[in-house]
XYZ file of C-alpha atoms in Angstrom:
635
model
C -7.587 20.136 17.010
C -4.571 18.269 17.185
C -2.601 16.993 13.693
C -5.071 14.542 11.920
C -2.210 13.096 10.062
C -0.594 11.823 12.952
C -3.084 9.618 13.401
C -4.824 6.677 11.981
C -7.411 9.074 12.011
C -10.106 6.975 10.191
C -9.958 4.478 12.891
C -9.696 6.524 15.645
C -13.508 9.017 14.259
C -16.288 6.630 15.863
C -18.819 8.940 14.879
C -19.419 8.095 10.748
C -19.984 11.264 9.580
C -16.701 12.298 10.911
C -15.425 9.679 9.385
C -17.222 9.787 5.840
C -15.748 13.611 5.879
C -12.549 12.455 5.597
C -13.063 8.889 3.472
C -11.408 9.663 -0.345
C -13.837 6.701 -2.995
C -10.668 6.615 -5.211
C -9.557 2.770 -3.589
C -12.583 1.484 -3.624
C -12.885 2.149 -7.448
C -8.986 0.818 -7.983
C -9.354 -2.634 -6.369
C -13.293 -2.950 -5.723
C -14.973 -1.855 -8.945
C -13.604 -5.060 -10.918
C -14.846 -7.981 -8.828
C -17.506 -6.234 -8.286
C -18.411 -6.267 -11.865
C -17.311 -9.395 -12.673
C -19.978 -10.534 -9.750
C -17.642 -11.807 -7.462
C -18.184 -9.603 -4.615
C -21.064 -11.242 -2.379
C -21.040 -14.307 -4.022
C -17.866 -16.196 -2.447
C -15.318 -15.905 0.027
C -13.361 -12.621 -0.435
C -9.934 -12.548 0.748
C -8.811 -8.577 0.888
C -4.803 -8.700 1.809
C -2.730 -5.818 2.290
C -0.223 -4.103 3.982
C -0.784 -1.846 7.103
C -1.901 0.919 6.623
C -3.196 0.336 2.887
C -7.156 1.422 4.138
C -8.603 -2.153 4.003
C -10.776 -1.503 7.630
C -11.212 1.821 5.971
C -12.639 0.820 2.769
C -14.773 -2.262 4.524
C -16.294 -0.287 7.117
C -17.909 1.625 3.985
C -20.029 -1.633 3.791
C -21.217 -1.573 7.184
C -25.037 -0.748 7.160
C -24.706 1.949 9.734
C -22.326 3.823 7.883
C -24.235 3.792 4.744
C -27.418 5.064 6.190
C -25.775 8.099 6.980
C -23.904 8.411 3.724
C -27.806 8.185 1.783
C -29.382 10.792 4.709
C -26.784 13.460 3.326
C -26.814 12.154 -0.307
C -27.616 16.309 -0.971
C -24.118 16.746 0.045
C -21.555 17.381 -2.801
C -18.524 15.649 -0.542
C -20.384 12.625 -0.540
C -22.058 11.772 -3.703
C -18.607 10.061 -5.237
C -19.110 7.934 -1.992
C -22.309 6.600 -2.971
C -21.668 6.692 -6.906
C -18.944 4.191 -5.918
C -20.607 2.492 -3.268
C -24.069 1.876 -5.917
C -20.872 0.785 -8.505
C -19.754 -2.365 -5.967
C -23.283 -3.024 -5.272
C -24.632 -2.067 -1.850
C -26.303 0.848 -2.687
C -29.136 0.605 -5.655
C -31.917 3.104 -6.486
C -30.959 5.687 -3.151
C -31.281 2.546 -0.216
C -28.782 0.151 0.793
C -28.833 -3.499 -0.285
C -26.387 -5.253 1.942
C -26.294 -5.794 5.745
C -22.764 -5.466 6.653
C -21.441 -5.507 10.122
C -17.767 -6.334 10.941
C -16.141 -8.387 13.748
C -12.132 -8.014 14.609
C -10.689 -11.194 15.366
C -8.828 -10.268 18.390
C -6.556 -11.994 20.731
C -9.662 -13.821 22.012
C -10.116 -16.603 19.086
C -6.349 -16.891 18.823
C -6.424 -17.949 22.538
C -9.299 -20.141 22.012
C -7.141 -21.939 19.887
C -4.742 -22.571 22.463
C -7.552 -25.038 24.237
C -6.316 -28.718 25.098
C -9.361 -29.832 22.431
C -10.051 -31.411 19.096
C -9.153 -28.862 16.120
C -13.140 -29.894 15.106
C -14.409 -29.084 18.119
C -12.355 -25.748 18.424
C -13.417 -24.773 14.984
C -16.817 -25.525 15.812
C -16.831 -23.401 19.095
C -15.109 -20.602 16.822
C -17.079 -20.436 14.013
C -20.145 -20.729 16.270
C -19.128 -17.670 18.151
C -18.679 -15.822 14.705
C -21.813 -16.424 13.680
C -23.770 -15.433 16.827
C -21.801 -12.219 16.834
C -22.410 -12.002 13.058
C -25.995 -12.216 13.883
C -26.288 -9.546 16.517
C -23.811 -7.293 14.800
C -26.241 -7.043 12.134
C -29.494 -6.565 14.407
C -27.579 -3.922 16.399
C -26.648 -2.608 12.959
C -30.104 -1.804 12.289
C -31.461 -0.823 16.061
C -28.436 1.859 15.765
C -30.121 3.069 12.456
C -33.888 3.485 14.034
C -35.176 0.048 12.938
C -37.319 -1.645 15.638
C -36.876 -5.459 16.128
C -40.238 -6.039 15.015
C -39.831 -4.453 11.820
C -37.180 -7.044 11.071
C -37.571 -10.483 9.385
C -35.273 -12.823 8.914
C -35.799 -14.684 5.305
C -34.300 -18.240 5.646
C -32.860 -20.415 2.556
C -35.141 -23.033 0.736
C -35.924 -26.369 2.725
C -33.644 -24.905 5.753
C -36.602 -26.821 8.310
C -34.916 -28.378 11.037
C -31.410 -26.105 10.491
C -33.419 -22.985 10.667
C -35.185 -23.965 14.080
C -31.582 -24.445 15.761
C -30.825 -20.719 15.077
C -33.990 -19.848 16.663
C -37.020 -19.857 13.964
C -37.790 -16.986 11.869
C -38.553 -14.811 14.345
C -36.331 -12.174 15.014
C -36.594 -11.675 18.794
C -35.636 -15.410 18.669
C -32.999 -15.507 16.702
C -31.356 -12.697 18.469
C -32.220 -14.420 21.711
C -30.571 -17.371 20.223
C -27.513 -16.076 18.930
C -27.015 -13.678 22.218
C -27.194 -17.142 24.354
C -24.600 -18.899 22.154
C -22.074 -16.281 22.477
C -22.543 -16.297 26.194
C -22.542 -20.216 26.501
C -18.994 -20.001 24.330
C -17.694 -16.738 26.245
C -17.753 -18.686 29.662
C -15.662 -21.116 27.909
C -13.063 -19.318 26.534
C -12.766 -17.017 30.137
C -12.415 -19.417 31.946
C -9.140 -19.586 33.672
C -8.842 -23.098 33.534
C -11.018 -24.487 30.272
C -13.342 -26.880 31.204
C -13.021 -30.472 30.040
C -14.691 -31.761 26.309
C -17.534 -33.171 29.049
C -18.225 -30.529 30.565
C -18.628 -28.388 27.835
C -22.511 -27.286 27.531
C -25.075 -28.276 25.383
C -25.885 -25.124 24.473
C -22.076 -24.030 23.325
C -21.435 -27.729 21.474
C -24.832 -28.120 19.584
C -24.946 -27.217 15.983
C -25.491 -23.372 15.239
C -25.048 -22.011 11.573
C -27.039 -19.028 10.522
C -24.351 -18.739 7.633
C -26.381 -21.960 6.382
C -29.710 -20.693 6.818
C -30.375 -17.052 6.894
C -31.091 -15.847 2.979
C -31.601 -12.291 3.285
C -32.868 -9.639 6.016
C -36.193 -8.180 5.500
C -36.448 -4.763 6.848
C -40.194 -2.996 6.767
C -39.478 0.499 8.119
C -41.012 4.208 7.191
C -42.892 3.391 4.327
C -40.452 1.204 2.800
C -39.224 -2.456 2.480
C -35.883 -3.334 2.088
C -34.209 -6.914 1.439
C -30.821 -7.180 2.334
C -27.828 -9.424 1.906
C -25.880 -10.033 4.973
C -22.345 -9.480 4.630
C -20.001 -9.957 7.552
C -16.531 -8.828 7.571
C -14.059 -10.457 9.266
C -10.778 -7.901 10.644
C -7.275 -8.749 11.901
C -7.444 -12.557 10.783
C -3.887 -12.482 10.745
C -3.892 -12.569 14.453
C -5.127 -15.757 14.296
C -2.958 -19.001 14.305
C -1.965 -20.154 10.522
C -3.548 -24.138 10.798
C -7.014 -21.490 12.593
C -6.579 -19.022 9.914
C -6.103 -22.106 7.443
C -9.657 -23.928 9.026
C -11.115 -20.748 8.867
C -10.382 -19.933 5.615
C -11.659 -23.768 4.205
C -14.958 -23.534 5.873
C -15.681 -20.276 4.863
C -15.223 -20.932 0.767
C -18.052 -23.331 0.728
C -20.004 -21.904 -1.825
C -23.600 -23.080 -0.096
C -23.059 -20.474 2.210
C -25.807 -17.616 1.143
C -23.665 -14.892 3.387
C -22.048 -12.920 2.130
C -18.415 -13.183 3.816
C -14.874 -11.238 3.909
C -12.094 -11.854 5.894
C -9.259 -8.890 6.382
C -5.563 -9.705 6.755
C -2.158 -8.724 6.495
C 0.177 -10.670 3.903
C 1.620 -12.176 7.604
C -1.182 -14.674 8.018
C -0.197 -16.309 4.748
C 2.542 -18.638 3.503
C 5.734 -17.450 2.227
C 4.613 -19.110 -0.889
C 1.518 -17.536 -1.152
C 3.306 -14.000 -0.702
C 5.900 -14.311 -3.072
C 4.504 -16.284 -5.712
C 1.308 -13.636 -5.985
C -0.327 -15.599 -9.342
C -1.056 -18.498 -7.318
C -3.530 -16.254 -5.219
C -5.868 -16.153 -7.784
C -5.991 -20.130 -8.600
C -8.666 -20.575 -6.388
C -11.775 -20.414 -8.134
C -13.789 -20.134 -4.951
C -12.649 -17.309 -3.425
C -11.813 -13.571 -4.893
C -8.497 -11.937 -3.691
C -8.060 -8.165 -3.302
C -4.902 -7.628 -2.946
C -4.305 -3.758 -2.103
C -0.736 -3.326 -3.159
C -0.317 -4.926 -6.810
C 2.498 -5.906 -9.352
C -0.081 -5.293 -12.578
C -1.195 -1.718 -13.667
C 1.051 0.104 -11.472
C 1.000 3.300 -13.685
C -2.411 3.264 -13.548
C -2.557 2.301 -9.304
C 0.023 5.140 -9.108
C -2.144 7.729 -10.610
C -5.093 6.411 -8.409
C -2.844 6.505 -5.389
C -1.848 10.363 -5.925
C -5.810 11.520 -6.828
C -6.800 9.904 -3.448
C -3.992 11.019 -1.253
C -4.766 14.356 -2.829
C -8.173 13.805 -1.991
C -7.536 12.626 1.479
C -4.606 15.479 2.684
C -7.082 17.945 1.806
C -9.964 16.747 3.484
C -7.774 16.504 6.754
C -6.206 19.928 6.542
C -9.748 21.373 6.125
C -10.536 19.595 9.714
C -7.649 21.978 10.954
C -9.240 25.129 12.473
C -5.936 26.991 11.594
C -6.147 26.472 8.052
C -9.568 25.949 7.362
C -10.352 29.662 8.894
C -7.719 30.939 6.301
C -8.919 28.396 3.146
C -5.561 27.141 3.091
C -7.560 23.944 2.530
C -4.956 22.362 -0.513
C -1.920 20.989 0.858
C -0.515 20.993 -2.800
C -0.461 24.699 -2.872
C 1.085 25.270 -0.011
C 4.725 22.973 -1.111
C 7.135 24.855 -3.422
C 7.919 22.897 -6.502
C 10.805 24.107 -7.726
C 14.168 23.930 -5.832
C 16.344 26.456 -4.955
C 19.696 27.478 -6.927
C 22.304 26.446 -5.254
C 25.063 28.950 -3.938
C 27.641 30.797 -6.766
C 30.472 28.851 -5.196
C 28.527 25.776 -5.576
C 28.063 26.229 -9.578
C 31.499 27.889 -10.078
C 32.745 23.871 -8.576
C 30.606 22.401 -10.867
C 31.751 24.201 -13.764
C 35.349 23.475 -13.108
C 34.029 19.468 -12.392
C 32.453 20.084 -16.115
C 35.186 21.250 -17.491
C 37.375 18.090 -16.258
C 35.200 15.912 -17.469
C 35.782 17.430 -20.687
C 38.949 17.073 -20.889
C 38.876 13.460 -19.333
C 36.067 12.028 -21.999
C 38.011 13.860 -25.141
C 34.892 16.246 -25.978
C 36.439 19.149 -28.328
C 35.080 22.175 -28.222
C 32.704 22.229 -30.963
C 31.547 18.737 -29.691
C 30.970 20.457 -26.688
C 28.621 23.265 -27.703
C 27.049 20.471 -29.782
C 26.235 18.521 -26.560
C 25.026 21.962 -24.369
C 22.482 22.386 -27.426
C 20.495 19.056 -26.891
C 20.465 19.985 -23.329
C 19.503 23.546 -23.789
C 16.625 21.892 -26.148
C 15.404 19.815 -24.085
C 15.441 21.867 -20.809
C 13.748 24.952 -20.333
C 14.945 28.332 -20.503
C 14.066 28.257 -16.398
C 16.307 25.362 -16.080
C 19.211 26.173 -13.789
C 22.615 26.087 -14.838
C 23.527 23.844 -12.731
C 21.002 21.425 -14.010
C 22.130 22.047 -17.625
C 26.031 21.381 -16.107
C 25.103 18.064 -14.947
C 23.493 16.750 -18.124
C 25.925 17.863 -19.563
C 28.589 15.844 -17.871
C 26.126 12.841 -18.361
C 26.024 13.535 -21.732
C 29.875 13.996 -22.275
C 30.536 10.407 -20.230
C 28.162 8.605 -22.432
C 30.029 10.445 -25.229
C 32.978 8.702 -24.133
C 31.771 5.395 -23.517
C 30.329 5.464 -27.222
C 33.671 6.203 -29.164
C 35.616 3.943 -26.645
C 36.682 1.989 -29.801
C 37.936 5.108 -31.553
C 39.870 5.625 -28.920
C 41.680 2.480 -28.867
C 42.743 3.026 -32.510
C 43.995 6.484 -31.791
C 46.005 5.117 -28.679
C 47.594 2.517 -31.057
C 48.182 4.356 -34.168
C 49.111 7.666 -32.099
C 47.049 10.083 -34.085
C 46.666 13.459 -32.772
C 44.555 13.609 -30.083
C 43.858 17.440 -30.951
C 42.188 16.048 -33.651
C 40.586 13.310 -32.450
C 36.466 14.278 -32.440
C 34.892 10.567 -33.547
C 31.121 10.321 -34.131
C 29.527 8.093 -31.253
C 28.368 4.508 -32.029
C 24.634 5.499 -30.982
C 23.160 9.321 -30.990
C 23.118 11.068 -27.551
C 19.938 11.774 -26.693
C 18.645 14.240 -23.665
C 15.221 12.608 -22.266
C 13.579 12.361 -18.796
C 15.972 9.855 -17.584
C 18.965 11.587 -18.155
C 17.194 15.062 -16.477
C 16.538 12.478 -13.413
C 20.158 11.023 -13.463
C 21.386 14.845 -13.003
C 18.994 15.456 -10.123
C 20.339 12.296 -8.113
C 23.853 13.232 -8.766
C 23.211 17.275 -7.690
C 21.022 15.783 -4.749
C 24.138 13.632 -3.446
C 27.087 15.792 -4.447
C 25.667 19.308 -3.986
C 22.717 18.553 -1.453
C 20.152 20.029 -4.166
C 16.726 19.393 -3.229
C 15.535 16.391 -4.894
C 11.857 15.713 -3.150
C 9.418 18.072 -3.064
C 5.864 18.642 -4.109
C 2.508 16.570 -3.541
C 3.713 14.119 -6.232
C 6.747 12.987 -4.503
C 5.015 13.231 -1.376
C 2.727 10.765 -2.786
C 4.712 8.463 -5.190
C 6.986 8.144 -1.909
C 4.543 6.552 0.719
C 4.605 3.375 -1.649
C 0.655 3.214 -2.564
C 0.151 3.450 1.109
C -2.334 5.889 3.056
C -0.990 5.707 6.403
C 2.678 6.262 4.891
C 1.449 9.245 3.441
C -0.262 10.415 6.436
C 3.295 9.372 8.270
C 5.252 11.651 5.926
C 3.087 14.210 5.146
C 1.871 14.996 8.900
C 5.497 16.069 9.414
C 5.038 18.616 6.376
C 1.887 20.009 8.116
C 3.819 20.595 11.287
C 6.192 22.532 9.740
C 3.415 24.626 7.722
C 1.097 25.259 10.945
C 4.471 26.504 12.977
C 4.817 28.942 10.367
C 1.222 29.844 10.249
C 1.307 30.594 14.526
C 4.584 32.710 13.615
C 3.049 34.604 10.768
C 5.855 33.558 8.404
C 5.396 32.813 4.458
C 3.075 29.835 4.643
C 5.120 27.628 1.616
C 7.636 25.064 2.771
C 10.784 25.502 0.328
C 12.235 22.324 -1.968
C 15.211 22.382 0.635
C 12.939 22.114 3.861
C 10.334 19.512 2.425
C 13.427 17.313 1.399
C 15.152 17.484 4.999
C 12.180 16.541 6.341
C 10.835 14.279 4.245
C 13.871 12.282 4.233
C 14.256 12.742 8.037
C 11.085 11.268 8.856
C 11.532 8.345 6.437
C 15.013 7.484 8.129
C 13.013 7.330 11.276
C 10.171 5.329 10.449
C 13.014 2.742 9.094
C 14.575 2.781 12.146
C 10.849 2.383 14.000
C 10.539 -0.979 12.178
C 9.065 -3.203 14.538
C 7.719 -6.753 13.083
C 8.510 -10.019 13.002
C 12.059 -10.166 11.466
C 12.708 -6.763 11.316
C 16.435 -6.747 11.924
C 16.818 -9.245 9.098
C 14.991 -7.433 6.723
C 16.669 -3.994 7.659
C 19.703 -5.703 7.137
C 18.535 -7.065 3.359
C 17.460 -4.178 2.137
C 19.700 -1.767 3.633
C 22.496 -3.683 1.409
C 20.271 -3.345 -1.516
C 19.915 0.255 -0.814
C 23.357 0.622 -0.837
C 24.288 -1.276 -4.133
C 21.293 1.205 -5.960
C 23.200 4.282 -4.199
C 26.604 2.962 -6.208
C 24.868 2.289 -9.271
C 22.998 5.433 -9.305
C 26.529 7.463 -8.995
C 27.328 5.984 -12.093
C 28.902 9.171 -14.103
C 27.057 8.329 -17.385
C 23.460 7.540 -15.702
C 23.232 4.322 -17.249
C 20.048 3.273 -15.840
C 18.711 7.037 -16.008
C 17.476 8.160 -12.431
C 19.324 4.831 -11.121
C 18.546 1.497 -9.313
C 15.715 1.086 -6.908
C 15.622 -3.224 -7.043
C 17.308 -6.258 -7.667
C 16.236 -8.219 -10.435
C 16.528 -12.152 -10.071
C 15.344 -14.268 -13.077
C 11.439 -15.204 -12.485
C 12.399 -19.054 -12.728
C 14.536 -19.044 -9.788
C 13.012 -16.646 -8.101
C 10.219 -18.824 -7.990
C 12.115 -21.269 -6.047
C 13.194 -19.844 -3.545
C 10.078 -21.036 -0.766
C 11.769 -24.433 -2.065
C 15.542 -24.058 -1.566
C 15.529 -21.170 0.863
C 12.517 -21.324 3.283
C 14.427 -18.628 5.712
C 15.258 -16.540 3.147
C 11.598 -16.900 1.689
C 10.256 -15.856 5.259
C 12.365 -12.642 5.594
C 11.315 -11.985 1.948
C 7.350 -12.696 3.400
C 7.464 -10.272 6.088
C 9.765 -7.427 3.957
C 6.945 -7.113 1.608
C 4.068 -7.730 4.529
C 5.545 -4.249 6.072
C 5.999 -2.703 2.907
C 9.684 -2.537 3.084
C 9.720 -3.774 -0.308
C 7.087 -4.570 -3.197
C 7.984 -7.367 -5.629
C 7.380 -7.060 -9.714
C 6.489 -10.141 -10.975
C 7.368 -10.958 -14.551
C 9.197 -7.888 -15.322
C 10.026 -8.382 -18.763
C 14.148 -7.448 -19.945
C 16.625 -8.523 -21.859
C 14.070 -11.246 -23.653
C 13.980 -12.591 -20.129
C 11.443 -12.827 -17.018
C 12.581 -10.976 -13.981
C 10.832 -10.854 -10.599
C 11.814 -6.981 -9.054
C 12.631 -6.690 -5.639
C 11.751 -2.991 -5.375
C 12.439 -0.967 -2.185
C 9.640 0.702 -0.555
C 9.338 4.493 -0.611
C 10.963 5.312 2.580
C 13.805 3.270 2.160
C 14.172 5.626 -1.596
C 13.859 8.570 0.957
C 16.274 7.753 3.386
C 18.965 6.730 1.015
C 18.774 9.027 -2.103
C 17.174 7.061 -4.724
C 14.919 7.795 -7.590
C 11.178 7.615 -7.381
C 11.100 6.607 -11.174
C 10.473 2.878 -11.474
C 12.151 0.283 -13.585
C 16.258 0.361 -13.047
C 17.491 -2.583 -11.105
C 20.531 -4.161 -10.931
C 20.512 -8.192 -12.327
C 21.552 -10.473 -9.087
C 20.890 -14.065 -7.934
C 19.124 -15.797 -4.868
C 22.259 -16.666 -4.010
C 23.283 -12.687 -3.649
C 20.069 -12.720 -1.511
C 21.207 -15.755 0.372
C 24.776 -14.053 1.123
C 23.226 -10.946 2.443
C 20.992 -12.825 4.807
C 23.948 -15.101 6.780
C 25.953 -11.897 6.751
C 28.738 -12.942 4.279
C 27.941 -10.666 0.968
C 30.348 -8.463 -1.034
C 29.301 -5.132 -2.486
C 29.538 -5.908 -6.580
């Protein structure tokens, strides 16, 4: 079969046990398993916001009765009993049977359009939200028909004192209701087909009178083989941000009423909210009648990291065992198959980098003995595989912080003359060899010496940004490379040199593939950022470690910025909506409050930057402004 991971392939597998082969439960336990705990699940409106390509349809159409029928037939199955572990966790399976109803609906191009009609916004939300619910209703009888149920074995179990509400859905027989609800939709189809919509008059009775099973219908009763099951409807609402933002806005009110016994979630991107609501993320959760999952967040990111790189694990797996050519050969772990350490460079590489050492040497006043005292920390923190020219370029790290540390020595020496020969000060602060100046050596070799710098299924994952279809996006380019091999009978392992060409290849290209609203202006913004990090990252002595990956701008005026600079605010919105950047709220430094403006993994790729989190460089919405209108200076 043709490369899963060049395609959205969850979407794209109608049948569900295709698509439960290939379905990781890892997100559903990072951003589902609290709520669902807390009871705020089925209870309320949930809003689940994300980026595209984060799994929200993926994760939602878990919840759709159809699909979890067929996850409990094969509950025998070892792939699919974390499914329903996590699944009986968030409350829609208990004891082995489902307990929610859940059908979803996309919001396509249709209600936006409907919208568009020359009528009262009460009368257009009332046509809309009657059309949801008479699809809601038949999406969840055709739910159950799809799973063997026969009409008759279904009951609909109305709300206490519903009377005259429940007799304008139908009654409480089922074969009414669905008649009901099937001639709603049609009454409010012919309305919004027509080519020229008719006038508020001549809308029908049957498409303006009151409908609202969300009011009345309780639970589902379903009596089928020997057993009785009462469900909770849940409907699930996709794409709302293709809806207009005063709809999306009407849409959102009417559905937070908390005397609604449905259960209700509505899918979007971060695009059908306000700039304000985007970048000033705590104010999401104010609302006490509604529960936000946000899939992309600026708390617990160690922890969402770690998630992130179990599932994608999970997930590149399960696709490469859907590949005939490596499943026949149980090449079925994409980890194994990615060298993870690089390759030496070439002898006349290292014999430069010695001489560079040796300059440096000279330039930051190391003696000799200071020297060898400098290649021991390295050596002793390193192992004894390290490469030399690793240990080199700690070293000169190691000797520039050296200098920076006995700069005031060496301002007495230049004005009392001393002998320089002599001169060997002890540094203000110990120099220390850690992680961060191990990562500051790998950027440098990586731009100065082309050493591999990405490679392995970590970096594959930490570099799609917490996203699935960015990983799919980088690592389907990986598997490309691995299958050619496989049809040519080469080694099957991609080398640290090849993964890093074309990793960063494809993530140049999916920057330049940008294609959403304000796209140029956001290339532009963070392109510029990019560019300051590359500087700052060159740094000689490492100074922020591994280097800069963000601007920092104090929280406070950050916080204004919807306020003082709505377009910059917008570009801002959609940078983080297409996950060209991810902002860190609160970011504590310095005894101050920083909101980061971190770039997203492919823009890291493209330009050389660490994967490590945490350096940015300290600027101002006013440096934000300037790079927006075009008039900004490189600091």
């Amino acid at each position: 079969m043709a490369n899963p991971f060049e395609k959205r392939a969850t979407e794209y597998l109608r049948d569900d046990e295709a698509f439960l082969s290939v379905v990781s439960p890892e997100p559903l336990t990072t951003f589902f398993h609290q709520p669902a705990r807390e009871d705020r699940l089925l209870d309320r409106l949930v809003m689940i916001i994300g980026t595209p390509g984060s799994g929200k349809t993926t994760m939602t159409r878990l919840f759709q009765y159809a699909t979890i029928r067929t996850l409990l037939q094969n509950e025998s199955l070892d792939t699919y009993r974390p499914l329903i572990a996590t699944l009986a966790q968030c409350g829609a399976v208990r004891d082995g049977v489902p307990t929610v109803l859940g059908a979803r609906i996309p919001l396509e191009s249709e209600y936006r359009e409907f919208w568009e009609f020359p009528y009262p916004d009460d009368l257009k939300l009332g046509l809309m939200t009657a059309l949801i619910q008479a699809r809601a209703v038949l999406a969840w009888i055709s739910n159950l028909q799809t799973t063997g149920v026969p009409l008759e074995a279904i009951r609909i179990i109305p709300r206490e004192n519903a009377g005259a509400a429940a007799a304008s859905i139908g009654g409480t027989d089922t074969a009414d209701v669905l008649a009901k609800a099937t001639e709603i939709e049609l009454a409010i189809y012919r309305i919004s087909a027509a080519l020229v919509p008719p006038s508020v008059d001549s809308i029908s009775k049957t498409a303006s009178t009151a409908y609202r099973p969300f009011d009345v219908i309780d639970t589902v009763e379903v009596t089928h083989d020997s057993e009785t099951l009462v469900l909770r409807p849940l409907i699930i609402l996709d794409d709302a941000h293709s809806l207009q933002a005063d709809q999306f806005e009407l849409l959102r009110r009417w559905l937070a009423r908390r005397e609604l016994k449905v259960a209700r979630w509505v899918i979007t991107r971060f695009d059908a909210l306000t700039p304000r609501q985007v970048l000033l993320s705590p104010g999401l959760s104010s609302e006490r009648e509604i529960t936000y999952i946000k899939m992309q967040n600026d708390k617990g990111r160690k922890r969402e990291r770690d998630a992130f790189r179990k599932m994608a694990k999970d997930m590149s797996n399960r696709y490469l065992r859907r590949m005939d050519s490596f499943n026949r050969r149980r090449l079925t772990e994409l980890s194994s198959l990615l060298a993870t350490v690089p390759e030496p460079l070439s002898a006349s590489k290292v014999e430069r980098l010695r001489k560079h050492a040796d300059t440096v040497q000279r330039r930051t006043n190391v003696t000799p003995a200071r020297r060898a005292e400098l290649e021991s920390k390295v050596d002793g923190y390193l192992s004894s595989r390290a490469s030399e020219e690793l240990r080199l370029a700690c070293l000169e790290i190691v000797m520039e912080r050296y200098l920076k540390r006995t700069k005031a020595h060496a301002s007495q020496l230049d004005l009392f003359g001393a002998d320089s020969d002599d001169f060997d000060p002890e540094p203000s602060k110990p120099i220390a060899v850690d992680a961060g100046v191990v990562d500051g050596a790998e950027i440098h070799l990586l731009h100065e010496f082309d050493r591999p710098y990405y490679f392995g299924i970590d970096t594959l994952c930490d570099a799609s940004s917490e996203n699935a279809e960015q990983f799919l996006q980088l690592a389907g380019v990986l598997v490309n490379h691995l299958e050619t091999k496989l049809i040519r009978g080469r080694e099957l392992t991609l080398t640290s040199r090849e993964q890093n060409k074309l990793l960063r290849e494809r993530a140049t290209e999916l920057v330049r593939e940008w294609d959403f609203p304000h796209a140029r202006a956001v290339r532009g913004l963070v392109e510029e950022i990019a560019t300051q990090c590359v500087l700052k990252s060159m740094e000689p002595n490492a100074s922020l470690k591994g280097g800069a990956i963000a601007f920092g701008i104090l929280q406070e005026e950050f916080e204004q910025i919807p306020t003082t600079h709505p377009q910059l605010a917008k570009i801002l919105q959609f940078a983080v909506a297409y996950n060209a950047i991810t902002l860190v709220q609160d970011h504590g430094t310095k005894k101050q409050k920083w909101c980061l403006i971190e770039l997203g993994g492919t823009l890291l790729l493209k330009h050389g930057l660490t994967l490590n989190r945490g350096g940015f460089l300290e600027r101002t919405v006013g440096d934000l402004a300037a790079i927006v209108s075009g008039t900004t200076h490189v600091k």
